[in-house]
mmCIF file with all atom_site columns, C-alpha atoms in Angstrom:
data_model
loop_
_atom_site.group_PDB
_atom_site.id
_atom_site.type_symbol
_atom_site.label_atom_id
_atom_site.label_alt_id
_atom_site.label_comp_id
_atom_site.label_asym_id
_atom_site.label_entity_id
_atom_site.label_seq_id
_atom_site.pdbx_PDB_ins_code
_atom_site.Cartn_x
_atom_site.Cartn_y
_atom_site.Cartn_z
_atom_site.occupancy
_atom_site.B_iso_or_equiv
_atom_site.pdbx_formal_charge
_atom_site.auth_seq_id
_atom_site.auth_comp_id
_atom_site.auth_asym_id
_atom_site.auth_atom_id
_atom_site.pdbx_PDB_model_num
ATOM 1   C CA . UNK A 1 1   ? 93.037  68.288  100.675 1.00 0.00 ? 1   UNK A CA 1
ATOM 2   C CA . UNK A 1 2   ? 93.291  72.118  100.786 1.00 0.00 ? 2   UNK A CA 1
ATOM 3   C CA . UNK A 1 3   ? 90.226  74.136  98.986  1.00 0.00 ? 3   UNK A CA 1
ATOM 4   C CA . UNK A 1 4   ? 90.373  77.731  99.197  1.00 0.00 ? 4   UNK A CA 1
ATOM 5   C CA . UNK A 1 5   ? 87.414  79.250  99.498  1.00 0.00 ? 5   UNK A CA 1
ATOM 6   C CA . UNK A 1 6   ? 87.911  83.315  97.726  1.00 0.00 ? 6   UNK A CA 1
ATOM 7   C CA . UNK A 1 7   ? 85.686  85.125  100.054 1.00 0.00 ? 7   UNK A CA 1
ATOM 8   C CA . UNK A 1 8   ? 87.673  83.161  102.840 1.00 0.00 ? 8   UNK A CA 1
ATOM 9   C CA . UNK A 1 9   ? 91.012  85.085  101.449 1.00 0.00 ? 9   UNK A CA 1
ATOM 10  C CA . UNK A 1 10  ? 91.118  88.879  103.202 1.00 0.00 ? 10  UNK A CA 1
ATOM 11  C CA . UNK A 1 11  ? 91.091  91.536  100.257 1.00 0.00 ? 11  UNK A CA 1
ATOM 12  C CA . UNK A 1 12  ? 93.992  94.181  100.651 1.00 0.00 ? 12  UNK A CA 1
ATOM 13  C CA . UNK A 1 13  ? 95.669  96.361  98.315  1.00 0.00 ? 13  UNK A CA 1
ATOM 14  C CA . UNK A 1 14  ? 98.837  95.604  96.551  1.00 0.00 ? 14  UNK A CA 1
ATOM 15  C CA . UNK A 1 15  ? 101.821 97.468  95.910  1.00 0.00 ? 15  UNK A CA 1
ATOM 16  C CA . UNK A 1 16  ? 100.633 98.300  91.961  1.00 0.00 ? 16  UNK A CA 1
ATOM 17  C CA . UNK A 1 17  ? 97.209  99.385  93.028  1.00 0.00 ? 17  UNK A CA 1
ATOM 18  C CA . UNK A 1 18  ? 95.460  96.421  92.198  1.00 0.00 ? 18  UNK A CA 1
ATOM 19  C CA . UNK A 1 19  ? 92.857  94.787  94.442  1.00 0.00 ? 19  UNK A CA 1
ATOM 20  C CA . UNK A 1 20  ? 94.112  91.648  95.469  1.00 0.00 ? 20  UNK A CA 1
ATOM 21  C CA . UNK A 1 21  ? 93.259  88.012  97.615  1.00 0.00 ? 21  UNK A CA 1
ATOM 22  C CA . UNK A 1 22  ? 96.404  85.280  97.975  1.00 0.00 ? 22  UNK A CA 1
ATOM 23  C CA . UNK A 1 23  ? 94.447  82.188  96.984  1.00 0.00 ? 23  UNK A CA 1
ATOM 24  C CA . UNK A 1 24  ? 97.187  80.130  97.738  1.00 0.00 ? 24  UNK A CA 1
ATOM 25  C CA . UNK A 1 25  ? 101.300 80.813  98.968  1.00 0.00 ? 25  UNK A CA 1
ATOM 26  C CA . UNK A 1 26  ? 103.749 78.384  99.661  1.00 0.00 ? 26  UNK A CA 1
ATOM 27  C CA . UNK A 1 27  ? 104.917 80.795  102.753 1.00 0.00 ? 27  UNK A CA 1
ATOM 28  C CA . UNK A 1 28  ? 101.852 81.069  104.055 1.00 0.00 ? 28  UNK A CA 1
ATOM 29  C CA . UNK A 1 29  ? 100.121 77.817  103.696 1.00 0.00 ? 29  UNK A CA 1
ATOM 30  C CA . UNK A 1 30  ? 101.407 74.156  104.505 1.00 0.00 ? 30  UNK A CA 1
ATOM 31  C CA . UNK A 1 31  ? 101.998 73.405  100.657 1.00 0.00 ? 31  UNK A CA 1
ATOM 32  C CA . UNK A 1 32  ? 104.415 71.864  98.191  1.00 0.00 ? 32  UNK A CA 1
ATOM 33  C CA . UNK A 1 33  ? 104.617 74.402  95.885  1.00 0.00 ? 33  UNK A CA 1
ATOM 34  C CA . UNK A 1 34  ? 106.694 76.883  93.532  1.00 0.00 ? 34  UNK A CA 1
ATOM 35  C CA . UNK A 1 35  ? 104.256 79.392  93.208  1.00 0.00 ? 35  UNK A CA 1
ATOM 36  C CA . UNK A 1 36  ? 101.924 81.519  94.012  1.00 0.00 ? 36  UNK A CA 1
ATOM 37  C CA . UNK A 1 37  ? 98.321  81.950  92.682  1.00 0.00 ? 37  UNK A CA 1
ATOM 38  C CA . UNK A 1 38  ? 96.049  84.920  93.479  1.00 0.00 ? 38  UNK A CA 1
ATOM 39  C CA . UNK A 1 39  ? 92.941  86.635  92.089  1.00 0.00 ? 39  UNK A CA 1
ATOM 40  C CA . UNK A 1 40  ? 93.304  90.414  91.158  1.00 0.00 ? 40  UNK A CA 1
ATOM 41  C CA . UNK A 1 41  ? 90.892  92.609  90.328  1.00 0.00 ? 41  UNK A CA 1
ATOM 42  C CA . UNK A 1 42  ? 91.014  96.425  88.513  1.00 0.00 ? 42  UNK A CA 1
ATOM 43  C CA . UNK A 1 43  ? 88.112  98.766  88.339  1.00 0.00 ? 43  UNK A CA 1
ATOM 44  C CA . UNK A 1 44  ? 86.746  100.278 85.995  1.00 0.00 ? 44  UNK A CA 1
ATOM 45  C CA . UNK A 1 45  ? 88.763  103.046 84.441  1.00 0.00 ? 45  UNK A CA 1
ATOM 46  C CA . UNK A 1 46  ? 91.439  102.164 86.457  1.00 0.00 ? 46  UNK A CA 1
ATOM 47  C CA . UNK A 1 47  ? 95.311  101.177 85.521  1.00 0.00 ? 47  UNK A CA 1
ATOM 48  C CA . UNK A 1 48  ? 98.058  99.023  87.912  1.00 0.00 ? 48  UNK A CA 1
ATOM 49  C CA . UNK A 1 49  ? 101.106 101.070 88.952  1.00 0.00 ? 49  UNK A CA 1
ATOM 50  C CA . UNK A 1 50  ? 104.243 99.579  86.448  1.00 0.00 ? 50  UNK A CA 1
ATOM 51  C CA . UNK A 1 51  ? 105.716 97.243  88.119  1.00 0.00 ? 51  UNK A CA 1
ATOM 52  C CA . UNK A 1 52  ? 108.554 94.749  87.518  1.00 0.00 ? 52  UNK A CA 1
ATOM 53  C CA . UNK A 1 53  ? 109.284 91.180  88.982  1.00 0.00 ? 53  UNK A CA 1
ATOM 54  C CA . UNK A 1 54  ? 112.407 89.130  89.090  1.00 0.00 ? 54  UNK A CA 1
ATOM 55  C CA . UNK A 1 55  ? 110.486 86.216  88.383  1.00 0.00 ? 55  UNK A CA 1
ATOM 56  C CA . UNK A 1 56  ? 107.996 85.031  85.369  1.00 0.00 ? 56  UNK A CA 1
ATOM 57  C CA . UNK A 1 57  ? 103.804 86.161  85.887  1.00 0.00 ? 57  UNK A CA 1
ATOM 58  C CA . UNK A 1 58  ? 100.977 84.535  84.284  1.00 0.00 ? 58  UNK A CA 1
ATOM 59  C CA . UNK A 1 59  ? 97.675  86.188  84.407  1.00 0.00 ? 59  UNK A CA 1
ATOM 60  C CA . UNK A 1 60  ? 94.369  84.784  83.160  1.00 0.00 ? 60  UNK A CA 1
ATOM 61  C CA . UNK A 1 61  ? 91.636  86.946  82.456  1.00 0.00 ? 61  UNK A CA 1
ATOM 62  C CA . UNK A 1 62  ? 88.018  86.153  84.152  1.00 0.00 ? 62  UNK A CA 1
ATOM 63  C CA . UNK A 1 63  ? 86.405  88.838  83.553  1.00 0.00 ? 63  UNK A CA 1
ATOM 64  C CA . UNK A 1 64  ? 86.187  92.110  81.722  1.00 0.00 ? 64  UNK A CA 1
ATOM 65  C CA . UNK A 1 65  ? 88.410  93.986  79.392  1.00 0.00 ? 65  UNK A CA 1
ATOM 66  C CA . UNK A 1 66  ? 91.944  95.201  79.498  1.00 0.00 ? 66  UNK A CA 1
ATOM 67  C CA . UNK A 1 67  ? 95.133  96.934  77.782  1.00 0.00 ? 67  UNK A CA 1
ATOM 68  C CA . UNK A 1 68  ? 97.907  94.598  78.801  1.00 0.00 ? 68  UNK A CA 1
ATOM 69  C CA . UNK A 1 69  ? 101.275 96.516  78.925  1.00 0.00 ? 69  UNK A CA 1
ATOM 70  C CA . UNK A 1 70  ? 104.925 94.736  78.524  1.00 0.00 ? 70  UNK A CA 1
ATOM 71  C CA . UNK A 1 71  ? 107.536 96.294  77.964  1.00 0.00 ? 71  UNK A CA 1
ATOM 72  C CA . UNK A 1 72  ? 107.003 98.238  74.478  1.00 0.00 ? 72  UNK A CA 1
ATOM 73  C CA . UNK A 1 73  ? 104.067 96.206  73.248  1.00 0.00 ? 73  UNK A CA 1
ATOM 74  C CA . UNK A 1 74  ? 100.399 96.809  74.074  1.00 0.00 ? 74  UNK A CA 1
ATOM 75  C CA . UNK A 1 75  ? 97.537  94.176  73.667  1.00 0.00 ? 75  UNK A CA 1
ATOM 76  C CA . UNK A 1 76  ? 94.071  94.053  74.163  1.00 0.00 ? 76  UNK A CA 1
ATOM 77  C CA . UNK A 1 77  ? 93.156  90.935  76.277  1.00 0.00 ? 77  UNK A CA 1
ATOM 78  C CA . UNK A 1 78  ? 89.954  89.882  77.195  1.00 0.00 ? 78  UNK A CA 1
ATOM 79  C CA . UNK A 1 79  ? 88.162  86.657  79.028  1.00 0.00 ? 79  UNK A CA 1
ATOM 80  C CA . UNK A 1 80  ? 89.535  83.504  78.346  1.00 0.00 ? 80  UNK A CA 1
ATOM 81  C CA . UNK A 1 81  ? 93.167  84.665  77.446  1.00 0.00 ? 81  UNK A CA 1
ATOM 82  C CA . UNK A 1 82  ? 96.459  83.846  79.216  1.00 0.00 ? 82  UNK A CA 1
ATOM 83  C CA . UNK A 1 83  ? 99.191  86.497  79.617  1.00 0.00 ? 83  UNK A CA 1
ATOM 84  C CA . UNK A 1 84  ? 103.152 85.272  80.116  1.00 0.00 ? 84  UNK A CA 1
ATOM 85  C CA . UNK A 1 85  ? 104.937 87.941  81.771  1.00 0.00 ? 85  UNK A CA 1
ATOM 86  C CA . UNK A 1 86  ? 109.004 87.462  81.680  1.00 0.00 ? 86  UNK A CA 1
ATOM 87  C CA . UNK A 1 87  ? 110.763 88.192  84.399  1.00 0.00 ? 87  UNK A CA 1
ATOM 88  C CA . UNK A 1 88  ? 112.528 91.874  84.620  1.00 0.00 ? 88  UNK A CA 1
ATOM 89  C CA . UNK A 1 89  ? 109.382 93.119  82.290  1.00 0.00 ? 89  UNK A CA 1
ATOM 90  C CA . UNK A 1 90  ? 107.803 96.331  82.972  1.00 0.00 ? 90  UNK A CA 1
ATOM 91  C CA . UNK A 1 91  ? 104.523 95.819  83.306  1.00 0.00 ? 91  UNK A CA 1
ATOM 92  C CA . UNK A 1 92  ? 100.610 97.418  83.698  1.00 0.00 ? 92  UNK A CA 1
ATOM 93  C CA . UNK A 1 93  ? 97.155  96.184  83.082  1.00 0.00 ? 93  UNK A CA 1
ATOM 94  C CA . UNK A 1 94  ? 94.571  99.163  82.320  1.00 0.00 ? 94  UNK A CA 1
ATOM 95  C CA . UNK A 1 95  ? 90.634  98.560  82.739  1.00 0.00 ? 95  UNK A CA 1
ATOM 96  C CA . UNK A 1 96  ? 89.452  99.426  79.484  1.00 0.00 ? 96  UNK A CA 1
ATOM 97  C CA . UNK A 1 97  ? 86.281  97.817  79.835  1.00 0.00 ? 97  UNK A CA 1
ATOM 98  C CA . UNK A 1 98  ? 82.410  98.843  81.752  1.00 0.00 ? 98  UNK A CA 1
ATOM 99  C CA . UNK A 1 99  ? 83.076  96.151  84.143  1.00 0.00 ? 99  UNK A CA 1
ATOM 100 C CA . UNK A 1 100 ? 85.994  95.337  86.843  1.00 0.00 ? 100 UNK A CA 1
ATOM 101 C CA . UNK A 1 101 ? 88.635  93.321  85.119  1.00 0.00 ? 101 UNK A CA 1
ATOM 102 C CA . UNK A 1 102 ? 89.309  90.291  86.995  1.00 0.00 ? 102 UNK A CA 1
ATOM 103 C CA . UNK A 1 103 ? 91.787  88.196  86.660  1.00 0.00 ? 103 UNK A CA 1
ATOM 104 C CA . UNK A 1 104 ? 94.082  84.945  87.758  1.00 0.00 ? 104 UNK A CA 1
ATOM 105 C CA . UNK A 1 105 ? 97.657  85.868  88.457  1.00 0.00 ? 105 UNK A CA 1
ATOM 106 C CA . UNK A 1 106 ? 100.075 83.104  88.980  1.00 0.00 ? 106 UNK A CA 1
ATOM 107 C CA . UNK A 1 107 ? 104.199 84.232  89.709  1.00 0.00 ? 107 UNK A CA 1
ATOM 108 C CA . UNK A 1 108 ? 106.716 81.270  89.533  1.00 0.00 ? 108 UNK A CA 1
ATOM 109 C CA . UNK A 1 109 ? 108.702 80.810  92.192  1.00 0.00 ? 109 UNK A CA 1
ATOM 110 C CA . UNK A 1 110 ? 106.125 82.398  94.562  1.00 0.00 ? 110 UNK A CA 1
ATOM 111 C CA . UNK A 1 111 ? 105.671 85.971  94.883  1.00 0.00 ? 111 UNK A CA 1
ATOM 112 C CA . UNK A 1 112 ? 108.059 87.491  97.469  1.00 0.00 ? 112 UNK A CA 1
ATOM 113 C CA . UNK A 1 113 ? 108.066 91.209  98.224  1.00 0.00 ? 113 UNK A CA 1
ATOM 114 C CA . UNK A 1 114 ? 111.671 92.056  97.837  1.00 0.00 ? 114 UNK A CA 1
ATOM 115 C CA . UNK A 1 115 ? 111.412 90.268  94.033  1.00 0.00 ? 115 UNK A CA 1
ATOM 116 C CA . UNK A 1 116 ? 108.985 93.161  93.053  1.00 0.00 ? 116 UNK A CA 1
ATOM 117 C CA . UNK A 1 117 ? 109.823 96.838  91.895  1.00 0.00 ? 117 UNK A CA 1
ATOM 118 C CA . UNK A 1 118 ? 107.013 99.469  91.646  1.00 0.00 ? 118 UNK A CA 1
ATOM 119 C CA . UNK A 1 119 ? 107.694 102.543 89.274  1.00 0.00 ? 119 UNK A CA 1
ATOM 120 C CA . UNK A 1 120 ? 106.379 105.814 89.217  1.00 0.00 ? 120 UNK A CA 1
ATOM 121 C CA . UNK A 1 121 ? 103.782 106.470 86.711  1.00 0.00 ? 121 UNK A CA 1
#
């Protein structure tokens, strides 16, 4: 049994700006799986760079209040809501809340650096 204690994961920053801990990574622990799963947070007032992956995202939203960017559209998304993120889609998250927006982000097959392009803003 493997339980991954958060506070246990070291907190870095990720390529789109985000605040981020790998909860659990197929390349970095001793599992069985596809992919990925890591919790991501934004402060307040602040956006993720656009970004694209070559594989599909989910993100599921914790805490706080966002603008969720894909492509063209724009959506508000708050606790309790699940975002699928296609693979090749530009994408950003913007804090538009009072509190850090904290969220669940799982990337199937696992995230792998080379699968991810930032953009300028």
């Amino acid at each position: 049994m493997l339980v991954q204690k958060l506070n246990a994961c070291t907190e870095f920053i990720a390529d789109d700006g985000t605040i981020l801990r790998e909860l659990l990574h197929p390349d970095k622990q001793p599992l069985k799986l596809r992919y990925s799963l890591a919790h991501i947070v934004v402060p307040i007032g602040q956006t993720s760079i656009p970004h694209s992956l070559t594989t599909s995202e989910v993100y599921y939203i914790l805490s706080g209040q966002g603008e969720m960017h894909i492509d063209d559209e724009l959506q508000i998304v708050e606790p309790g809501d699940a975002i699928y993120i296609p693979p090749l889609a530009r994408q950003f998250i913007r804090n538009s809340g009072i509190e850090p927006l904290v969220f669940i982000c799982i990337v199937d097959p696992a995230w792998r650096q080379q699968d991810e392009t930032v953009f300028q803003k």
